[in-house]
Structures are given as C-alpha cells and as structure tokens.
Coordinates of C-alpha atoms in Angstrom, one line a residue:
M1 CA -1.5 -18.9 -4.1
T2 CA 0.2 -18.3 -7.4
V3 CA -2.8 -19.6 -9.4
Y4 CA -5.2 -17.5 -7.4
L5 CA -3.1 -14.3 -7.6
K6 CA -3.5 -14.4 -11.4
R7 CA -6.4 -12.1 -10.4
Y8 CA -3.7 -9.4 -10.3
G9 CA -3.5 -9.7 -14.0
D10 CA 0.0 -11.0 -14.3
E11 CA 2.1 -13.9 -13.2
V12 CA 3.2 -14.2 -9.6
R13 CA 6.1 -16.7 -9.0
K14 CA 6.2 -18.9 -5.9
E15 CA 9.8 -17.9 -5.1
H16 CA 8.6 -14.3 -4.8
L17 CA 6.1 -15.1 -2.0
F18 CA 6.5 -15.6 1.8
V19 CA 3.5 -16.5 4.0
T20 CA 3.0 -14.3 7.2
N21 CA 0.5 -14.0 10.0
G22 CA -1.1 -11.0 8.3
V23 CA 0.1 -7.6 7.2
S24 CA 1.0 -6.3 10.7
H25 CA 3.3 -9.3 11.2
A26 CA 4.9 -8.6 7.8
I27 CA 5.5 -4.9 8.6
D28 CA 7.1 -5.8 11.9
M29 CA 9.3 -8.4 10.4
I30 CA 10.4 -6.1 7.6
C31 CA 11.3 -3.4 10.2
T32 CA 13.2 -5.9 12.3
T33 CA 15.1 -7.3 9.3
F34 CA 15.9 -4.3 7.2
L35 CA 15.9 -1.2 9.5
S36 CA 17.6 -0.1 12.7
A37 CA 16.6 2.4 15.4
G38 CA 17.1 5.9 14.2
D39 CA 16.5 5.1 10.5
T40 CA 13.9 7.3 8.7
V41 CA 10.7 6.0 7.3
V42 CA 8.6 8.3 5.1
V43 CA 4.8 7.9 5.0
E44 CA 2.1 9.7 3.1
S45 CA 0.1 12.2 5.1
P46 CA -2.6 11.1 5.8
T47 CA -1.5 7.5 6.3
Y48 CA -2.7 4.3 8.0
F49 CA -2.3 5.2 11.6
L50 CA -1.6 1.8 13.1
A51 CA 1.4 1.3 10.8
T52 CA 3.1 4.3 12.3
N53 CA 2.8 2.7 15.7
I54 CA 4.8 -0.3 14.5
F55 CA 7.5 2.1 13.1
K56 CA 7.7 4.0 16.4
D57 CA 8.0 0.7 18.3
H58 CA 11.2 0.1 16.4
G59 CA 12.6 3.5 17.2
L60 CA 12.3 4.8 13.7
D61 CA 12.1 8.4 12.7
V62 CA 8.7 8.8 10.9
Q63 CA 8.6 11.7 8.4
S64 CA 5.6 12.6 6.3
V65 CA 5.1 13.7 2.7
P66 CA 1.7 15.1 1.7
G67 CA -0.8 13.3 -0.5
D68 CA -3.4 14.8 -2.9
G69 CA -6.2 13.5 -5.0
N70 CA -4.0 10.9 -6.6
G71 CA -2.2 9.6 -3.5
L72 CA 1.4 10.2 -2.4
C73 CA 2.9 13.4 -4.0
V74 CA 6.0 11.9 -5.5
D75 CA 7.1 15.4 -6.6
A76 CA 7.1 16.5 -2.9
L77 CA 9.1 13.4 -1.9
E78 CA 11.7 14.1 -4.6
E79 CA 12.0 17.7 -3.4
R80 CA 12.7 16.4 0.1
L81 CA 15.3 13.9 -1.3
L82 CA 17.0 16.7 -3.2
D83 CA 17.1 18.7 0.1
G84 CA 19.0 15.9 1.8
L85 CA 16.3 13.6 3.2
R86 CA 17.6 10.0 3.2
P87 CA 14.9 7.5 4.2
R88 CA 15.6 3.9 4.7
M89 CA 12.1 3.1 3.6
V90 CA 8.9 4.7 2.2
Y91 CA 5.6 3.2 3.3
L92 CA 2.4 3.7 1.5
V93 CA -1.0 2.1 0.7
P94 CA -1.0 2.7 -3.1
T95 CA -4.4 1.2 -4.0
H96 CA -7.6 2.5 -2.3
G97 CA -5.4 4.1 0.3
N98 CA -6.3 4.0 4.0
P99 CA -7.6 6.6 5.0
S100 CA -7.7 8.6 1.8
G101 CA -9.2 6.0 -0.5
K102 CA -7.0 7.3 -3.3
T103 CA -5.1 5.2 -5.8
L104 CA -1.6 6.1 -6.9
P105 CA -1.4 6.4 -10.7
A106 CA 1.0 4.2 -12.7
E107 CA 3.1 7.2 -13.6
R108 CA 3.8 8.0 -10.0
R109 CA 4.4 4.4 -9.1
L110 CA 7.1 4.2 -11.8
R111 CA 8.7 7.4 -10.6
L112 CA 8.7 6.2 -7.0
V113 CA 10.4 3.0 -8.0
H114 CA 13.1 5.0 -9.9
L115 CA 13.6 7.2 -6.9
A116 CA 14.0 4.2 -4.6
H117 CA 16.8 2.8 -6.7
Q118 CA 18.4 6.2 -7.2
Y119 CA 18.4 7.1 -3.5
Q120 CA 18.8 3.6 -2.1
F121 CA 15.6 3.0 -0.1
L122 CA 13.0 0.3 0.3
I123 CA 9.4 0.7 -0.7
L124 CA 6.9 -1.0 1.6
A125 CA 3.7 -1.2 -0.3
D126 CA 0.7 -2.2 1.8
E127 CA -1.6 -3.6 -0.9
V128 CA -4.2 -5.2 1.2
Y129 CA -7.0 -3.5 -0.7
H130 CA -5.6 -4.1 -4.2
L131 CA -8.0 -7.0 -5.0
L132 CA -11.0 -5.4 -3.1
D133 CA -12.1 -3.5 -6.2
W134 CA -15.7 -3.5 -7.5
T135 CA -15.6 -1.5 -10.7
P136 CA -16.7 -3.9 -13.5
A137 CA -13.5 -3.7 -15.4
A138 CA -11.5 -4.8 -12.3
A139 CA -13.4 -8.1 -11.8
H140 CA -10.6 -10.2 -13.3
N141 CA -7.2 -9.9 -14.9
G142 CA -6.1 -6.6 -13.3
G143 CA -9.0 -4.6 -14.7
G144 CA -8.6 -0.8 -14.4
R145 CA -6.2 -0.8 -11.5
P146 CA -2.6 0.3 -11.9
P147 CA -0.1 -2.5 -11.5
R148 CA 0.8 -3.3 -7.9
M149 CA 4.2 -1.9 -6.8
V150 CA 6.1 -5.1 -7.1
A151 CA 4.9 -5.6 -10.7
M152 CA 5.8 -2.0 -11.5
E153 CA 9.4 -2.6 -10.2
A154 CA 9.7 -5.8 -12.3
S155 CA 8.6 -3.9 -15.4
S156 CA 11.0 -1.0 -14.6
R157 CA 13.9 -3.5 -14.2
A158 CA 13.0 -5.1 -17.5
L159 CA 13.1 -1.6 -19.1
D160 CA 16.4 -0.9 -17.4
S161 CA 18.0 -4.0 -18.9
G162 CA 17.1 -2.5 -22.3
G163 CA 19.0 0.7 -21.6
A164 CA 16.1 2.8 -20.3
V165 CA 17.0 2.4 -16.6
G166 CA 17.5 5.4 -14.5
N167 CA 15.9 7.9 -16.8
K168 CA 16.1 11.4 -15.4
R169 CA 12.7 13.2 -15.2
Q170 CA 12.4 16.5 -16.8
R171 CA 9.4 18.5 -15.6
Q172 CA 7.3 19.9 -18.4
T173 CA 4.7 21.5 -16.2
E174 CA 4.0 21.8 -12.5
S175 CA 1.4 19.0 -12.9
D176 CA 2.9 15.6 -12.1
E177 CA 0.6 14.1 -14.7
D178 CA 2.8 15.6 -17.4
E179 CA 6.3 14.1 -17.3
A180 CA 9.1 13.0 -19.6
Y181 CA 12.1 10.8 -19.2
N182 CA 15.4 11.3 -21.0
S183 CA 17.9 8.4 -21.0
E184 CA 21.1 9.0 -18.9
P185 CA 23.0 5.7 -19.3
A186 CA 26.1 6.9 -17.3
V187 CA 24.0 8.2 -14.4
L188 CA 21.9 5.0 -14.4
A189 CA 24.9 2.8 -14.5
A190 CA 26.5 4.6 -11.6
A191 CA 23.3 4.3 -9.6
E192 CA 23.1 0.6 -10.3
E193 CA 26.7 0.1 -9.3
E194 CA 26.2 2.0 -6.1
R195 CA 23.1 -0.2 -5.3
R196 CA 25.0 -3.4 -5.9
S197 CA 28.0 -2.3 -3.8
S198 CA 25.7 -1.1 -0.9
K199 CA 24.9 -3.5 1.9
A200 CA 21.5 -1.9 2.3
P201 CA 18.9 -3.7 0.3
V202 CA 16.8 -1.7 -2.2
G203 CA 13.5 -2.4 -3.9
V204 CA 9.8 -3.1 -3.3
L205 CA 8.3 -5.3 -0.6
G206 CA 4.6 -5.8 -1.2
V207 CA 2.4 -7.0 1.7
S208 CA -1.2 -8.2 1.6
S209 CA -3.6 -10.4 3.5
F210 CA -6.7 -12.6 3.4
T211 CA -8.1 -10.5 6.2
K212 CA -9.9 -8.1 3.9
I213 CA -10.9 -10.6 1.2
L214 CA -11.8 -13.7 3.1
A215 CA -12.1 -13.4 6.9
P216 CA -10.5 -11.0 9.4
G217 CA -9.9 -13.7 12.1
L218 CA -7.6 -15.7 9.8
R219 CA -4.7 -13.4 10.1
L220 CA -2.9 -14.9 7.2
G221 CA -1.0 -12.9 4.6
W222 CA 2.0 -12.7 2.4
V223 CA 5.0 -10.7 1.4
E224 CA 5.9 -10.5 -2.3
A225 CA 9.4 -9.4 -3.3
R226 CA 12.4 -10.4 -5.3
P227 CA 14.0 -13.6 -3.9
E228 CA 17.2 -11.7 -2.8
L229 CA 15.0 -9.6 -0.5
L230 CA 12.8 -12.5 0.7
K231 CA 15.8 -14.6 1.8
S232 CA 16.5 -12.2 4.6
L233 CA 13.0 -12.9 6.0
T234 CA 12.7 -16.6 5.3
G235 CA 16.1 -17.2 6.9
K236 CA 15.2 -15.8 10.3
G237 CA 15.8 -18.2 13.2
Y238 CA 12.2 -18.6 14.4
I239 CA 10.9 -19.1 10.8
V240 CA 13.4 -21.9 10.2
S241 CA 12.9 -23.4 13.6
G242 CA 9.1 -23.4 13.2
G243 CA 9.1 -24.5 9.6
G244 CA 7.2 -21.3 8.6
V245 CA 4.1 -19.6 10.1
A246 CA 0.4 -20.5 10.4
P247 CA 0.5 -24.0 9.0
F248 CA -3.1 -24.9 10.0
V249 CA -4.7 -21.7 8.8
S250 CA -2.6 -22.0 5.6
E251 CA -4.2 -25.4 4.9
V252 CA -7.7 -24.0 5.5
V253 CA -7.1 -21.1 3.1
T254 CA -5.6 -23.6 0.6
E255 CA -8.9 -25.5 0.5
A256 CA -10.7 -22.2 -0.1
L257 CA -8.3 -21.3 -2.9
Q258 CA -8.3 -24.7 -4.6
G259 CA -12.1 -25.2 -4.3
G260 CA -12.9 -21.8 -5.7
G261 CA -14.4 -20.5 -2.4
Q262 CA -12.1 -17.6 -2.2
D263 CA -12.9 -16.4 -5.7
R264 CA -16.6 -16.7 -5.1
H265 CA -16.4 -14.9 -1.7
L266 CA -14.3 -12.0 -3.1
D267 CA -16.8 -11.6 -6.0
L268 CA -19.6 -11.6 -3.5
L269 CA -17.9 -8.9 -1.4
C270 CA -17.4 -6.7 -4.4
D271 CA -21.0 -7.1 -5.5
E272 CA -22.3 -6.2 -2.0
Y273 CA -19.9 -3.3 -1.5
R274 CA -20.6 -1.7 -4.8
P275 CA -24.2 -0.4 -4.0
V276 CA -23.1 0.5 -0.5
W277 CA -20.3 2.7 -1.8
V278 CA -22.7 4.5 -4.2
A279 CA -25.2 5.0 -1.4
A280 CA -22.4 6.5 0.8
T281 CA -20.7 8.7 -1.7
K282 CA -23.4 9.3 -4.4
R283 CA -20.8 8.3 -7.0
S284 CA -19.1 5.2 -8.4
G285 CA -15.8 4.3 -7.0
R286 CA -13.5 1.8 -5.3
G287 CA -12.2 1.0 -1.9
P288 CA -13.9 0.8 1.6
M289 CA -12.6 4.2 2.9
G290 CA -14.0 7.7 2.8
W291 CA -11.9 10.7 3.8
R292 CA -14.1 13.7 4.4
A293 CA -13.4 17.3 5.2
L294 CA -15.5 18.9 8.0
Q295 CA -17.1 22.4 7.9
G296 CA -17.3 24.5 11.1
I297 CA -16.1 21.8 13.5
T298 CA -12.9 19.9 14.2
A299 CA -12.7 16.2 14.3
T300 CA -11.6 16.4 18.0
D301 CA -14.8 18.2 18.9
L302 CA -17.0 16.0 16.7
L303 CA -15.8 12.7 18.2
P304 CA -17.6 12.9 21.5
V305 CA -20.8 13.9 19.7
A306 CA -20.5 11.0 17.3
K307 CA -19.9 8.6 20.2
K308 CA -23.0 9.8 22.0
H309 CA -25.0 8.9 18.9
E310 CA -23.1 5.6 18.4
V311 CA -21.5 6.7 15.2
A312 CA -17.9 5.4 14.6
L313 CA -15.3 7.6 13.0
L314 CA -11.6 8.2 13.0
P315 CA -10.3 11.7 13.7
G316 CA -8.0 12.8 10.9
G317 CA -5.2 13.7 13.3
R318 CA -4.7 10.0 14.1
C319 CA -3.6 9.6 10.5
C320 CA -0.7 12.1 10.8
P321 CA 2.5 10.9 12.4
D322 CA 2.7 13.7 15.0
G323 CA -1.1 14.3 15.2
T324 CA -0.9 17.9 14.3
L325 CA -2.5 17.8 10.9
H326 CA -5.9 16.8 9.4
D327 CA -8.0 17.7 12.4
S328 CA -10.5 19.1 9.9
H329 CA -10.9 15.6 8.4
I330 CA -12.4 12.3 9.4
R331 CA -12.1 8.8 8.1
L332 CA -15.3 6.8 7.5
C333 CA -15.4 3.1 6.7
F334 CA -18.7 1.7 5.4
A335 CA -17.7 -2.0 5.0
Y336 CA -19.6 -3.2 8.0
L337 CA -22.9 -1.6 7.1
S338 CA -25.7 -2.5 4.8
E339 CA -27.0 -0.4 2.0
S340 CA -30.1 0.5 3.9
E341 CA -28.1 1.5 7.0
I342 CA -25.8 3.7 4.9
K343 CA -28.8 5.4 3.3
E344 CA -30.2 6.1 6.8
G345 CA -26.9 7.5 7.9
V346 CA -26.5 10.0 5.0
S347 CA -30.1 11.1 4.8

C-alpha cells in the first residue's frame, strides 16, 4: 500500500493507514468512534447524499455550508463558526467532489485545517476520487492536484512547529482566493494547549477505496490519519478479535499492487475516461461527476420523464441534507458509458 500510494506524490507511512471494508464502513466506524448522538456534522451543499444517511443513522445533526465553483466555501464556514456553530466534524469530498465535480484549492484546504485546530473539530475527507484523475500532469507523482487533506495537515503541522502555526487570516478582498496570514504566536499557543487538554480528538481523517480505481465489488478501502487518531479505530473490540478486516480480499489486492496490475488498470481507466469526459462536457477536466443546472423544469419533474426514456440521473435535492435545495440541478455520472453512447446522449 505505501509503495503504491506514492502516486499521491508524497510518502505515506504504514503506521498512518488502517484497512477497512470500503469508504462506507470507514465513515460508519469514524462516527461510532468519535461522535455521539446530537453532535453536529457540517457538510458541503451539495454533498454526497449517501454519507448524510450514515450521519443520520447515528443521530447526528447535519448542517450544511454552501459550495461554489471551487468546492466548500471556507469563508462561509468560518462565518458560521464565528456565529457560534460548533461542529464535531466537517465532511467533504475535496477532490472531484460528488456531486459537484469541484476540487477544493490548496489555499482553502490549508484554511480548513487551521479552522479545525482552532475550533476543535475533525475533518473527514472522502478522497475516493483523488487518484482518479486523467489530466496529463496528474498521471504520476501528484500532478496538478492539490495535496490531499491529510498531507495538507502534515504540512501545516510542520509549519506550526516553526512558529507559523495558527496564523490568523486577514481578509484583503471578498474573494477567498486573496488571503494573507499574520503570525499570532500567543493565540496559536493557546489553541494548541486547548487542543492537547481536550478529550475530543482533532485533525484529519482521510478515507479512500479500491472501489473506484480497481473493482466496485471488492469493497476494500483505507483510513489515513495520524497514529494517535487511528489507534481509536484499530483498538476496537471486533477489529482486535477478528485480526483486522477483509483478509482474503486484502491478499487479492496485494497481488494486484505488487504485480503492477493496479497501476496498469488505473492508467487504463484514466485513458478511457478522458475522451468520454470531453464528449460529455465539451471541455477538458477531471472526475466522473457532472452537476448541471436545469432551465424551465425542476429535477423532481424531470425524473419521471428521464426514467421513461431509461436515462439515469440524480435529482439535486437528494444532495442537500434536508432536501429543500438544488431542485434546479441534477447530477450526471458518465463513468459507465462509452464515448459513442455519451455522444449520442448529448447530441
């Protein structure tokens, strides 16, 4: 795993990894381990709709913060925090988001990590699409993608140890692409001391899976996090009793990793998805999702018409925690279709 994940573009240590039965299992374990009924989880709106079902199964209060063309609006989250919102966790799909297809820029990732440590919450980064990236620069060694959230936290903590931790953001314009950080050592030191004295864990938990990059039926994934966070997962009774999870499937995937089959298959997927994406969107891009605004009809009204013509789509309202927003949008996924089928569908 650690050798293969060099495709991220940086080192992944084995003590930072924990094998799971896929992303859904990981999310459920994290909720069971780190959260309690009544805790607040913040999600981007729109968000991956099936994740919110897991949160609601645990009795969590799901709050949403809007997204834009660059993913989660971290400014909007900060405003909510300043107004008194105290989430136990923020969940997002930072790279090629589901359903938006947007990728959170590095600047926002860093700000989100700083906010997590300042306001004492976990970040659950669903990074299942991070490696599924077909732009030429992204083929190996990280390419043009921003660092995944765990790597961003590690970088931030390294900066912190040099005295730059906890820098307070000063807005220069209303655009969150323009931002500056001024060192506030006393504030940062206080925040770090509060974090250490708090029983509630803080930091980034990244989850991913071989489902999207090898085979859906495998249901094998992983959690990546600092060892002090992982030990709460690895020490659970049924994990210790069973000696881990998915031992047989893990051996199968190990063969694919060691023999180069996983590398070849992911390269093949990216090569095949690239022309399909261009055919579907008329532009270059990344990620298997398309989030489209409707004109003159709602998603609710369009759905039965689409089903009649055997066209699959996801109404945008499903991607909002309370179902009241985004009925003017639909999510389309083209990963199952060939280039010729896509061209027929958009013609």
